[in-house]
Amino acid sequence: MFSVLCALRRIGADSVITDNPEEIAAADKVIFPGVGEASTAMRYLTEHRLDELIKGLRQPVLGICIGLQLLCRSSEEGNTKCIGIFDVDVKRFDNKEKPELKIPQMGWNTIEVKPNRLIEPKLDGSYVYFVHSYYAPLSKYTIAVTDYIQPYSAALHRDNFFATQFHPEKSGSVGEIILKKFMEL
Amino acid sequence: MLAKRIIPCLDVKDGTTVKGVNFVNLKFAGDPVELGKRYSDEGADELVFLDITASFEGRKTFVDMVRRVAENVSIPFTVGGGIGSIEDVEKLLEAGADKVSVNSSAINNPQLIDDIARHFGNQVCVAAIDARNVDGDWLCYEKGGRVPTSRHLFEWAHEAQERGAGEVLFTSMDHDGVKHGFACEAIAQLHDLLDIPVIASGGCGAKEHFLDVFKSGQADAALAASVFHFGEIAIPDLKEYLADNGVTVRKIKVQ
């Protein structure tokens, strides 16, 4: 989370880390990085009633990594019912057919960019940084595709909700371009 | 396709980079943050900062440095050196490090790997292993390679994975500093044995050595220090060379 804060500072955006509902509701933009394991993270959100709050947000929201997965309908990780912005069920990578591809996927992979408001066309084919064992399959919300074991959603969009499976805050200049764009939405 | 990673390693003592740096532009020499930023701009995929300070004061300086790296560098970085407890890890992660590497302390207290993985996730814990080939048997060493242990490379690497390490960073002490190439055979064996990524270290002196460690060693990442610090290999040239020879590497498309 500190790295997201640092990345925002580098692009000149003010931010605070908070779980305070009023503060979140009043923010211009909300970034939802999500940390750790899905069921634990989801339990924290429901206990603090943040799941309902996030669902009702009208300002631009950006989920990152587990944040993307928690914005989906469910996750295989801990059989978790998630927030459900995207009607997508998150699955675990299965490398039985391709044992040489390790799980988690860790490192830099490319994105194929579809027309959308967050990731500019010039970033098509760029490398971004991933660390994950679970993925969102392709869907009508997919705005960027990455291939690891099979093609899956590297980024999603629906209404005011955006989400990236990769870490823009760790993806060098490409990530900074995406974060800047998000701040301009 | 997932790219093979190139990782420069910086040894830091009392807040300054120790191994000499021989860049043309000397203002980068010394400050690990400036150096890290420069490598990042040149296309390094990750950075490793090793704290080789012994004193308490030096440790505090290192945490400050980690904070400055996090503020200035936009690629992932690992920190290591003298990490012996969850509290140490917490301090470094709070300062903005993405991963920590544990070496001697994990050999002496393997439970440390379980604890780091449970508290912060597997991806945070890099098991660093220094080993030397003694009569055909790879023996692990501790205390910066000075003290032999009863551990064997493959057995210990596997145990580290089972305990929750997210990556193994293997340094061949026989190859380190010699610049005749990586220990590709042992690295390939690690690759076959483990499900987690293997970072190869020790022995690189030329671009061909990187090609070799990715092709015959099947390493997921390669780490080097002096060839980068002394300007013997420039990262953009190295990546060009690897790409020309069929290795998937990340090239920077947009600045």
Short mmCIF file of C-alpha atoms in Angstrom, two decimals:
data_model
loop_
_atom_site.label_atom_id
_atom_site.label_comp_id
_atom_site.label_asym_id
_atom_site.label_seq_id
_atom_site.Cartn_x
_atom_site.Cartn_y
_atom_site.Cartn_z
CA MET A 1 0.00 0.00 0.00
CA PHE A 2 2.90 2.29 0.76
CA SER A 3 4.15 1.76 -2.80
CA VAL A 4 0.80 2.96 -4.19
CA LEU A 5 1.11 6.06 -2.03
CA CYS A 6 4.67 6.63 -3.27
CA ALA A 7 3.64 6.17 -6.91
CA LEU A 8 0.82 8.69 -6.50
CA ARG A 9 3.24 11.13 -4.91
CA ARG A 10 5.62 10.68 -7.87
CA ILE A 11 2.87 11.73 -10.29
CA GLY A 12 1.91 14.64 -8.03
CA ALA A 13 -1.36 13.28 -6.57
CA ASP A 14 -2.33 13.63 -2.91
CA SER A 15 -3.59 10.50 -1.21
CA VAL A 16 -4.34 8.99 2.20
CA ILE A 17 -4.54 5.40 3.38
CA THR A 18 -7.88 4.98 5.16
CA ASP A 19 -10.68 2.58 6.04
CA ASN A 20 -12.89 5.40 7.27
CA PRO A 21 -16.23 5.24 5.38
CA GLU A 22 -16.83 9.01 5.37
CA GLU A 23 -13.35 9.72 4.12
CA ILE A 24 -13.70 7.12 1.34
CA ALA A 25 -17.14 8.35 0.31
CA ALA A 26 -15.90 11.96 0.13
CA ALA A 27 -12.77 11.20 -1.94
CA ASP A 28 -12.45 12.34 -5.59
CA LYS A 29 -10.98 8.99 -6.53
CA VAL A 30 -10.72 5.71 -4.66
CA ILE A 31 -7.89 3.20 -5.10
CA PHE A 32 -8.52 -0.25 -3.70
CA PRO A 33 -5.29 -2.22 -3.67
CA GLY A 34 -6.42 -5.16 -1.57
CA VAL A 35 -3.82 -7.10 0.37
CA GLY A 36 -3.32 -10.73 1.26
CA GLU A 37 -5.71 -13.60 0.83
CA ALA A 38 -9.20 -13.14 -0.65
CA SER A 39 -11.42 -14.58 2.09
CA THR A 40 -9.55 -12.75 4.87
CA ALA A 41 -9.65 -9.48 2.94
CA MET A 42 -13.35 -9.93 2.16
CA ARG A 43 -14.16 -10.70 5.80
CA TYR A 44 -12.43 -7.48 6.82
CA LEU A 45 -14.47 -5.53 4.28
CA THR A 46 -17.82 -7.01 5.37
CA GLU A 47 -17.04 -6.59 9.08
CA HIS A 48 -16.37 -2.91 8.45
CA ARG A 49 -19.31 -2.65 6.02
CA LEU A 50 -16.89 -1.47 3.36
CA ASP A 51 -18.22 -3.93 0.77
CA GLU A 52 -21.55 -2.12 0.57
CA LEU A 53 -19.80 1.25 0.65
CA ILE A 54 -17.52 0.32 -2.27
CA LYS A 55 -20.48 -1.00 -4.26
CA GLY A 56 -22.26 2.32 -3.88
CA LEU A 57 -19.33 4.56 -4.87
CA ARG A 58 -19.97 6.87 -7.83
CA GLN A 59 -16.50 8.40 -8.23
CA PRO A 60 -13.81 6.58 -10.26
CA VAL A 61 -12.57 3.51 -8.38
CA LEU A 62 -9.41 1.55 -9.23
CA GLY A 63 -8.92 -1.95 -7.88
CA ILE A 64 -5.36 -3.32 -8.00
CA CYS A 65 -4.36 -7.02 -7.90
CA ILE A 66 -6.45 -8.64 -5.13
CA GLY A 67 -8.50 -5.44 -5.42
CA LEU A 68 -9.51 -6.53 -8.93
CA GLN A 69 -10.39 -10.01 -7.71
CA LEU A 70 -12.51 -8.68 -4.82
CA LEU A 71 -14.51 -6.54 -7.25
CA CYS A 72 -15.53 -9.73 -9.09
CA ARG A 73 -18.47 -11.97 -8.12
CA SER A 74 -16.45 -14.69 -6.44
CA SER A 75 -12.96 -16.11 -6.02
CA GLU A 76 -11.77 -19.70 -5.84
CA GLU A 77 -9.31 -18.52 -3.21
CA GLY A 78 -10.97 -19.61 0.04
CA ASN A 79 -14.29 -20.02 -1.90
CA THR A 80 -15.05 -16.37 -1.37
CA LYS A 81 -18.15 -14.44 -2.31
CA CYS A 82 -16.84 -11.05 -3.41
CA ILE A 83 -18.25 -7.57 -4.03
CA GLY A 84 -19.71 -8.39 -7.43
CA ILE A 85 -19.20 -5.31 -9.58
CA PHE A 86 -17.96 -7.56 -12.37
CA ASP A 87 -20.03 -10.72 -13.07
CA VAL A 88 -16.88 -12.79 -13.21
CA ASP A 89 -15.65 -15.73 -11.14
CA VAL A 90 -11.94 -15.61 -10.29
CA LYS A 91 -10.11 -18.90 -10.81
CA ARG A 92 -6.77 -20.36 -9.78
CA PHE A 93 -4.11 -20.78 -12.48
CA ASP A 94 -3.83 -24.42 -13.47
CA ASN A 95 -0.43 -25.36 -14.96
CA LYS A 96 -1.03 -29.10 -15.36
CA GLU A 97 -0.75 -28.72 -19.15
CA LYS A 98 2.18 -26.30 -18.91
CA PRO A 99 4.20 -27.26 -15.81
CA GLU A 100 7.08 -25.05 -16.96
CA LEU A 101 4.91 -22.01 -16.21
CA LYS A 102 5.19 -21.44 -12.50
CA ILE A 103 2.50 -20.33 -10.08
CA PRO A 104 2.34 -17.55 -8.97
CA GLN A 105 3.04 -15.71 -12.17
CA MET A 106 5.75 -13.37 -10.96
CA GLY A 107 7.34 -10.73 -13.15
CA TRP A 108 6.78 -8.68 -16.29
CA ASN A 109 4.28 -9.66 -18.97
CA THR A 110 2.66 -7.77 -21.86
CA ILE A 111 -0.85 -6.38 -22.18
CA GLU A 112 -3.02 -6.33 -25.27
CA VAL A 113 -5.09 -3.17 -24.92
CA LYS A 114 -8.73 -2.91 -26.09
CA PRO A 115 -10.40 0.49 -26.62
CA ASN A 116 -11.07 1.95 -23.15
CA ARG A 117 -10.75 5.09 -21.01
CA LEU A 118 -7.96 4.00 -18.66
CA ILE A 119 -5.18 2.35 -20.68
CA GLU A 120 -4.14 4.28 -23.76
CA PRO A 121 -3.68 2.50 -27.13
CA LYS A 122 0.02 3.48 -27.18
CA LEU A 123 0.52 1.11 -24.23
CA ASP A 124 -0.54 -1.90 -26.31
CA GLY A 125 2.23 -4.50 -26.07
CA SER A 126 3.89 -2.84 -23.05
CA TYR A 127 5.23 -4.83 -20.13
CA VAL A 128 3.65 -4.48 -16.68
CA TYR A 129 4.44 -6.18 -13.37
CA PHE A 130 2.34 -9.08 -12.05
CA VAL A 131 2.38 -11.24 -8.91
CA HIS A 132 -0.67 -13.53 -8.66
CA SER A 133 -1.94 -17.11 -8.52
CA TYR A 134 -5.59 -16.35 -9.33
CA TYR A 135 -7.02 -14.66 -12.44
CA ALA A 136 -10.22 -13.20 -13.86
CA PRO A 137 -11.21 -15.01 -17.09
CA LEU A 138 -11.98 -12.94 -20.20
CA SER A 139 -15.38 -11.24 -20.13
CA LYS A 140 -17.30 -8.32 -21.59
CA TYR A 141 -15.57 -6.13 -18.96
CA THR A 142 -12.06 -7.00 -20.16
CA ILE A 143 -10.10 -3.93 -21.35
CA ALA A 144 -6.65 -5.51 -21.43
CA VAL A 145 -5.59 -9.11 -22.02
CA THR A 146 -2.47 -10.94 -20.85
CA ASP A 147 -1.46 -14.46 -21.79
CA TYR A 148 -0.19 -16.74 -19.02
CA ILE A 149 -1.15 -20.40 -19.34
CA GLN A 150 -4.17 -18.95 -21.20
CA PRO A 151 -5.40 -15.44 -22.10
CA TYR A 152 -7.09 -13.74 -19.13
CA SER A 153 -8.16 -10.25 -17.99
CA ALA A 154 -5.23 -7.99 -17.14
CA ALA A 155 -7.71 -5.13 -16.60
CA LEU A 156 -11.47 -4.70 -16.25
CA HIS A 157 -13.92 -1.80 -16.54
CA ARG A 158 -17.57 -1.27 -15.77
CA ASP A 159 -19.14 2.19 -15.29
CA ASN A 160 -16.96 4.05 -12.75
CA PHE A 161 -15.10 0.88 -11.71
CA PHE A 162 -11.68 0.08 -13.15
CA ALA A 163 -9.32 -2.68 -12.07
CA THR A 164 -5.89 -3.99 -13.00
CA GLN A 165 -4.50 -7.42 -12.15
CA PHE A 166 -0.99 -6.01 -12.53
CA HIS A 167 0.62 -3.47 -10.23
CA PRO A 168 0.71 -0.06 -11.97
CA GLU A 169 2.61 1.32 -8.96
CA LYS A 170 5.45 -1.13 -9.72
CA SER A 171 5.29 -1.03 -13.52
CA GLY A 172 7.77 1.74 -14.23
CA SER A 173 6.81 4.52 -16.64
CA VAL A 174 3.94 2.45 -18.13
CA GLY A 175 2.31 2.19 -14.71
CA GLU A 176 2.75 5.90 -14.10
CA ILE A 177 0.99 6.72 -17.38
CA ILE A 178 -1.97 4.55 -16.30
CA LEU A 179 -2.14 6.06 -12.81
CA LYS A 180 -1.99 9.58 -14.27
CA LYS A 181 -4.83 8.74 -16.63
CA PHE A 182 -6.87 7.41 -13.71
CA MET A 183 -6.31 10.65 -11.80
CA GLU A 184 -7.58 12.61 -14.83
CA LEU A 185 -10.82 10.61 -15.19
CA MET B 1 4.94 -14.06 -22.52
CA LEU B 2 6.48 -13.66 -19.09
CA ALA B 3 9.88 -11.99 -19.48
CA LYS B 4 13.17 -13.21 -18.04
CA ARG B 5 14.30 -10.69 -15.43
CA ILE B 6 17.60 -8.81 -15.18
CA ILE B 7 18.38 -7.75 -11.62
CA PRO B 8 21.28 -5.49 -10.60
CA CYS B 9 22.38 -6.02 -7.00
CA LEU B 10 23.71 -3.19 -4.84
CA ASP B 11 25.73 -3.78 -1.68
CA VAL B 12 25.04 -0.99 0.77
CA LYS B 13 27.14 -0.06 3.79
CA ASP B 14 26.21 2.85 6.05
CA GLY B 15 23.96 4.23 3.33
CA THR B 16 26.44 4.11 0.43
CA THR B 17 27.02 1.62 -2.35
CA VAL B 18 30.12 -0.33 -1.56
CA LYS B 19 31.37 -2.03 -4.68
CA GLY B 20 33.07 0.64 -6.74
CA VAL B 21 31.05 2.18 -9.47
CA ASN B 22 32.70 3.28 -12.64
CA PHE B 23 30.03 5.14 -14.51
CA VAL B 24 31.13 7.87 -16.84
CA ASN B 25 28.89 10.23 -14.98
CA LEU B 26 30.39 9.98 -11.53
CA LYS B 27 27.68 11.85 -9.72
CA PHE B 28 25.77 8.56 -9.55
CA ALA B 29 28.53 6.86 -7.62
CA GLY B 30 27.84 6.18 -3.99
CA ASP B 31 24.17 6.96 -3.57
CA PRO B 32 22.24 3.68 -3.84
CA VAL B 33 19.00 5.50 -4.52
CA GLU B 34 20.43 7.40 -7.50
CA LEU B 35 22.08 4.25 -8.78
CA GLY B 36 18.87 2.23 -8.39
CA LYS B 37 16.90 4.88 -10.22
CA ARG B 38 19.43 4.91 -13.02
CA TYR B 39 19.23 1.12 -13.42
CA SER B 40 15.46 1.31 -13.38
CA ASP B 41 15.49 3.96 -16.13
CA GLU B 42 17.86 1.78 -18.17
CA GLY B 43 15.44 -1.14 -18.03
CA ALA B 44 16.41 -3.22 -14.98
CA ASP B 45 13.40 -5.37 -14.07
CA GLU B 46 13.97 -5.42 -10.34
CA LEU B 47 16.61 -4.30 -7.88
CA VAL B 48 18.22 -5.95 -4.87
CA PHE B 49 19.76 -3.91 -2.05
CA LEU B 50 21.90 -5.84 0.41
CA ASP B 51 22.70 -4.26 3.75
CA ILE B 52 26.24 -5.23 4.67
CA THR B 53 26.40 -2.89 7.67
CA ALA B 54 26.95 -4.47 11.03
CA SER B 55 26.21 -1.55 13.35
CA PHE B 56 22.83 -0.59 14.75
CA GLU B 57 23.20 2.96 13.40
CA GLY B 58 23.94 1.60 9.95
CA ARG B 59 20.74 -0.46 10.07
CA LYS B 60 18.66 2.63 10.74
CA THR B 61 20.33 4.35 7.80
CA PHE B 62 19.40 1.35 5.66
CA VAL B 63 15.71 1.64 6.53
CA ASP B 64 15.86 5.33 5.61
CA MET B 65 17.45 4.38 2.31
CA VAL B 66 14.70 1.82 1.65
CA ARG B 67 12.15 4.57 2.18
CA ARG B 68 13.93 6.82 -0.32
CA VAL B 69 14.16 3.99 -2.87
CA ALA B 70 10.41 3.38 -2.53
CA GLU B 71 9.76 7.07 -3.08
CA ASN B 72 11.96 7.33 -6.16
CA VAL B 73 11.94 4.00 -7.96
CA SER B 74 8.89 2.58 -9.75
CA ILE B 75 9.96 -1.07 -10.15
CA PRO B 76 9.92 -3.84 -7.52
CA PHE B 77 12.86 -4.17 -5.16
CA THR B 78 14.11 -6.72 -2.66
CA VAL B 79 16.13 -5.93 0.44
CA GLY B 80 18.31 -8.29 2.40
CA GLY B 81 21.12 -8.56 4.90
CA GLY B 82 20.79 -9.26 8.58
CA ILE B 83 17.05 -9.93 8.56
CA GLY B 84 16.36 -12.24 11.49
CA SER B 85 12.82 -11.58 12.69
CA ILE B 86 9.29 -10.69 11.65
CA GLU B 87 9.87 -7.26 13.21
CA ASP B 88 12.83 -6.66 10.87
CA VAL B 89 10.68 -7.63 7.89
CA GLU B 90 7.81 -5.44 9.01
CA LYS B 91 10.09 -2.39 9.31
CA LEU B 92 11.46 -2.89 5.79
CA LEU B 93 8.06 -3.55 4.19
CA GLU B 94 6.60 -0.51 5.93
CA ALA B 95 9.46 1.51 4.48
CA GLY B 96 8.32 0.35 1.04
CA ALA B 97 10.34 -2.78 0.14
CA ASP B 98 8.43 -5.32 -1.96
CA LYS B 99 10.34 -8.42 -0.90
CA VAL B 100 12.96 -9.42 1.65
CA SER B 101 15.70 -11.99 1.23
CA VAL B 102 16.78 -14.19 4.11
CA ASN B 103 19.96 -16.22 4.17
CA SER B 104 21.97 -17.24 7.29
CA SER B 105 19.12 -16.53 9.68
CA ALA B 106 16.81 -18.87 7.76
CA ILE B 107 19.42 -21.66 7.75
CA ASN B 108 19.69 -21.31 11.52
CA ASN B 109 15.98 -20.82 12.03
CA PRO B 110 14.03 -22.24 9.07
CA GLN B 111 10.75 -21.36 10.80
CA LEU B 112 11.49 -17.73 9.84
CA ILE B 113 10.47 -18.54 6.24
CA ASP B 114 7.10 -19.98 7.41
CA ASP B 115 6.55 -16.91 9.57
CA ILE B 116 7.33 -14.39 6.82
CA ALA B 117 5.13 -16.25 4.33
CA ARG B 118 2.23 -16.47 6.77
CA HIS B 119 2.41 -12.83 7.85
CA PHE B 120 3.11 -11.17 4.54
CA GLY B 121 2.52 -13.71 1.74
CA ASN B 122 4.88 -16.10 -0.07
CA GLN B 123 5.83 -13.55 -2.71
CA VAL B 124 7.51 -11.42 -0.04
CA CYS B 125 10.04 -14.07 1.00
CA VAL B 126 13.12 -14.71 -1.13
CA ALA B 127 15.31 -17.56 0.15
CA ALA B 128 18.91 -16.59 -0.63
CA ILE B 129 21.31 -19.53 -0.68
CA ASP B 130 25.11 -19.32 -0.97
CA ALA B 131 26.61 -22.67 -1.90
CA ARG B 132 29.91 -24.16 -3.00
CA ASN B 133 30.61 -27.39 -4.85
CA VAL B 134 32.68 -29.58 -2.53
CA ASP B 135 33.69 -32.83 -4.22
CA GLY B 136 30.56 -32.87 -6.35
CA ASP B 137 28.25 -31.96 -3.49
CA TRP B 138 26.72 -28.47 -3.22
CA LEU B 139 27.17 -27.33 0.39
CA CYS B 140 25.42 -24.25 1.79
CA TYR B 141 27.43 -21.55 3.54
CA GLU B 142 26.37 -18.86 5.95
CA LYS B 143 27.67 -15.50 7.20
CA GLY B 144 28.27 -14.12 3.74
CA GLY B 145 29.86 -17.33 2.54
CA ARG B 146 32.43 -17.58 5.34
CA VAL B 147 31.01 -20.42 7.41
CA PRO B 148 30.10 -23.87 6.02
CA THR B 149 26.85 -25.47 7.21
CA SER B 150 25.57 -29.03 7.19
CA ARG B 151 22.90 -28.07 4.64
CA HIS B 152 22.91 -29.16 1.00
CA LEU B 153 21.72 -26.84 -1.76
CA PHE B 154 18.94 -28.91 -3.33
CA GLU B 155 17.56 -30.27 -0.09
CA TRP B 156 17.54 -26.81 1.53
CA ALA B 157 16.10 -25.04 -1.54
CA HIS B 158 13.24 -27.55 -1.61
CA GLU B 159 12.60 -27.16 2.10
CA ALA B 160 12.57 -23.35 1.71
CA GLN B 161 9.94 -23.69 -1.02
CA GLU B 162 7.82 -26.04 1.11
CA ARG B 163 8.05 -23.61 4.02
CA GLY B 164 6.68 -20.83 1.85
CA ALA B 165 9.53 -19.02 0.10
CA GLY B 166 8.29 -17.31 -3.08
CA GLU B 167 11.63 -17.43 -4.90
CA VAL B 168 15.09 -18.92 -4.50
CA LEU B 169 18.15 -16.74 -5.09
CA PHE B 170 21.10 -19.08 -5.59
CA THR B 171 24.67 -17.78 -5.56
CA SER B 172 27.43 -20.15 -6.55
CA MET B 173 30.43 -19.10 -4.49
CA ASP B 174 32.69 -21.04 -6.84
CA HIS B 175 31.56 -18.85 -9.72
CA ASP B 176 31.06 -15.56 -7.87
CA GLY B 177 33.66 -12.97 -8.84
CA VAL B 178 35.36 -15.27 -11.35
CA LYS B 179 33.36 -13.95 -14.32
CA HIS B 180 33.47 -17.20 -16.27
CA GLY B 181 29.72 -17.68 -16.31
CA PHE B 182 26.93 -18.88 -14.01
CA ALA B 183 26.67 -22.37 -12.47
CA CYS B 184 24.21 -23.36 -15.19
CA GLU B 185 24.08 -27.06 -14.42
CA ALA B 186 23.12 -26.59 -10.77
CA ILE B 187 20.69 -23.82 -11.76
CA ALA B 188 18.97 -26.12 -14.27
CA GLN B 189 18.68 -28.77 -11.54
CA LEU B 190 17.08 -26.22 -9.23
CA HIS B 191 14.68 -25.24 -12.00
CA ASP B 192 13.60 -28.87 -12.44
CA LEU B 193 13.30 -29.46 -8.71
CA LEU B 194 11.34 -26.33 -7.74
CA ASP B 195 7.94 -24.89 -8.62
CA ILE B 196 8.96 -21.36 -7.60
CA PRO B 197 11.14 -19.03 -9.69
CA VAL B 198 14.93 -19.36 -9.52
CA ILE B 199 17.16 -16.27 -9.53
CA ALA B 200 20.69 -17.13 -10.64
CA SER B 201 23.65 -15.25 -9.20
CA GLY B 202 27.43 -15.42 -9.30
CA GLY B 203 29.86 -15.61 -12.16
CA CYS B 204 28.57 -13.33 -14.84
CA GLY B 205 31.23 -11.53 -16.86
CA ALA B 206 29.73 -11.22 -20.34
CA LYS B 207 26.41 -10.98 -22.16
CA GLU B 208 26.80 -14.58 -23.35
CA HIS B 209 26.68 -15.75 -19.74
CA PHE B 210 23.19 -14.31 -19.34
CA LEU B 211 22.05 -16.04 -22.52
CA ASP B 212 23.50 -19.29 -21.21
CA VAL B 213 21.85 -19.06 -17.79
CA PHE B 214 18.44 -18.36 -19.35
CA LYS B 215 18.75 -21.03 -22.04
CA SER B 216 20.66 -23.94 -20.51
CA GLY B 217 20.12 -22.94 -16.85
CA GLN B 218 16.43 -22.10 -17.46
CA ALA B 219 16.71 -19.41 -14.78
CA ASP B 220 13.73 -17.12 -14.33
CA ALA B 221 15.95 -14.17 -13.44
CA ALA B 222 19.65 -13.37 -13.35
CA LEU B 223 21.37 -11.17 -10.84
CA ALA B 224 24.69 -9.40 -11.21
CA ALA B 225 26.60 -6.57 -9.61
CA SER B 226 30.02 -5.57 -10.88
CA VAL B 227 29.38 -5.98 -14.62
CA PHE B 228 26.68 -3.35 -14.26
CA HIS B 229 28.44 -1.15 -11.71
CA PHE B 230 31.64 -1.00 -13.74
CA GLY B 231 29.77 -0.34 -16.94
CA GLU B 232 31.07 -3.54 -18.56
CA ILE B 233 27.55 -4.44 -19.62
CA ALA B 234 24.84 -1.85 -20.27
CA ILE B 235 21.33 -3.14 -19.56
CA PRO B 236 19.77 -1.87 -22.84
CA ASP B 237 22.53 -3.59 -24.88
CA LEU B 238 22.15 -6.77 -22.86
CA LYS B 239 18.40 -6.87 -23.46
CA GLU B 240 18.85 -6.21 -27.16
CA TYR B 241 21.35 -9.06 -27.35
CA LEU B 242 19.09 -11.48 -25.42
CA ALA B 243 16.05 -10.58 -27.54
CA ASP B 244 18.07 -11.12 -30.74
CA ASN B 245 18.93 -14.57 -29.42
CA GLY B 246 15.37 -15.60 -28.70
CA VAL B 247 15.06 -14.78 -24.99
CA THR B 248 11.86 -12.95 -23.97
CA VAL B 249 12.92 -9.77 -22.20
CA ARG B 250 11.07 -6.62 -21.27
CA LYS B 251 11.99 -3.68 -23.43
CA ILE B 252 10.88 -0.23 -22.50
CA LYS B 253 8.50 0.94 -25.21
CA VAL B 254 7.11 4.16 -23.78
CA GLN B 255 9.04 6.61 -21.63
#
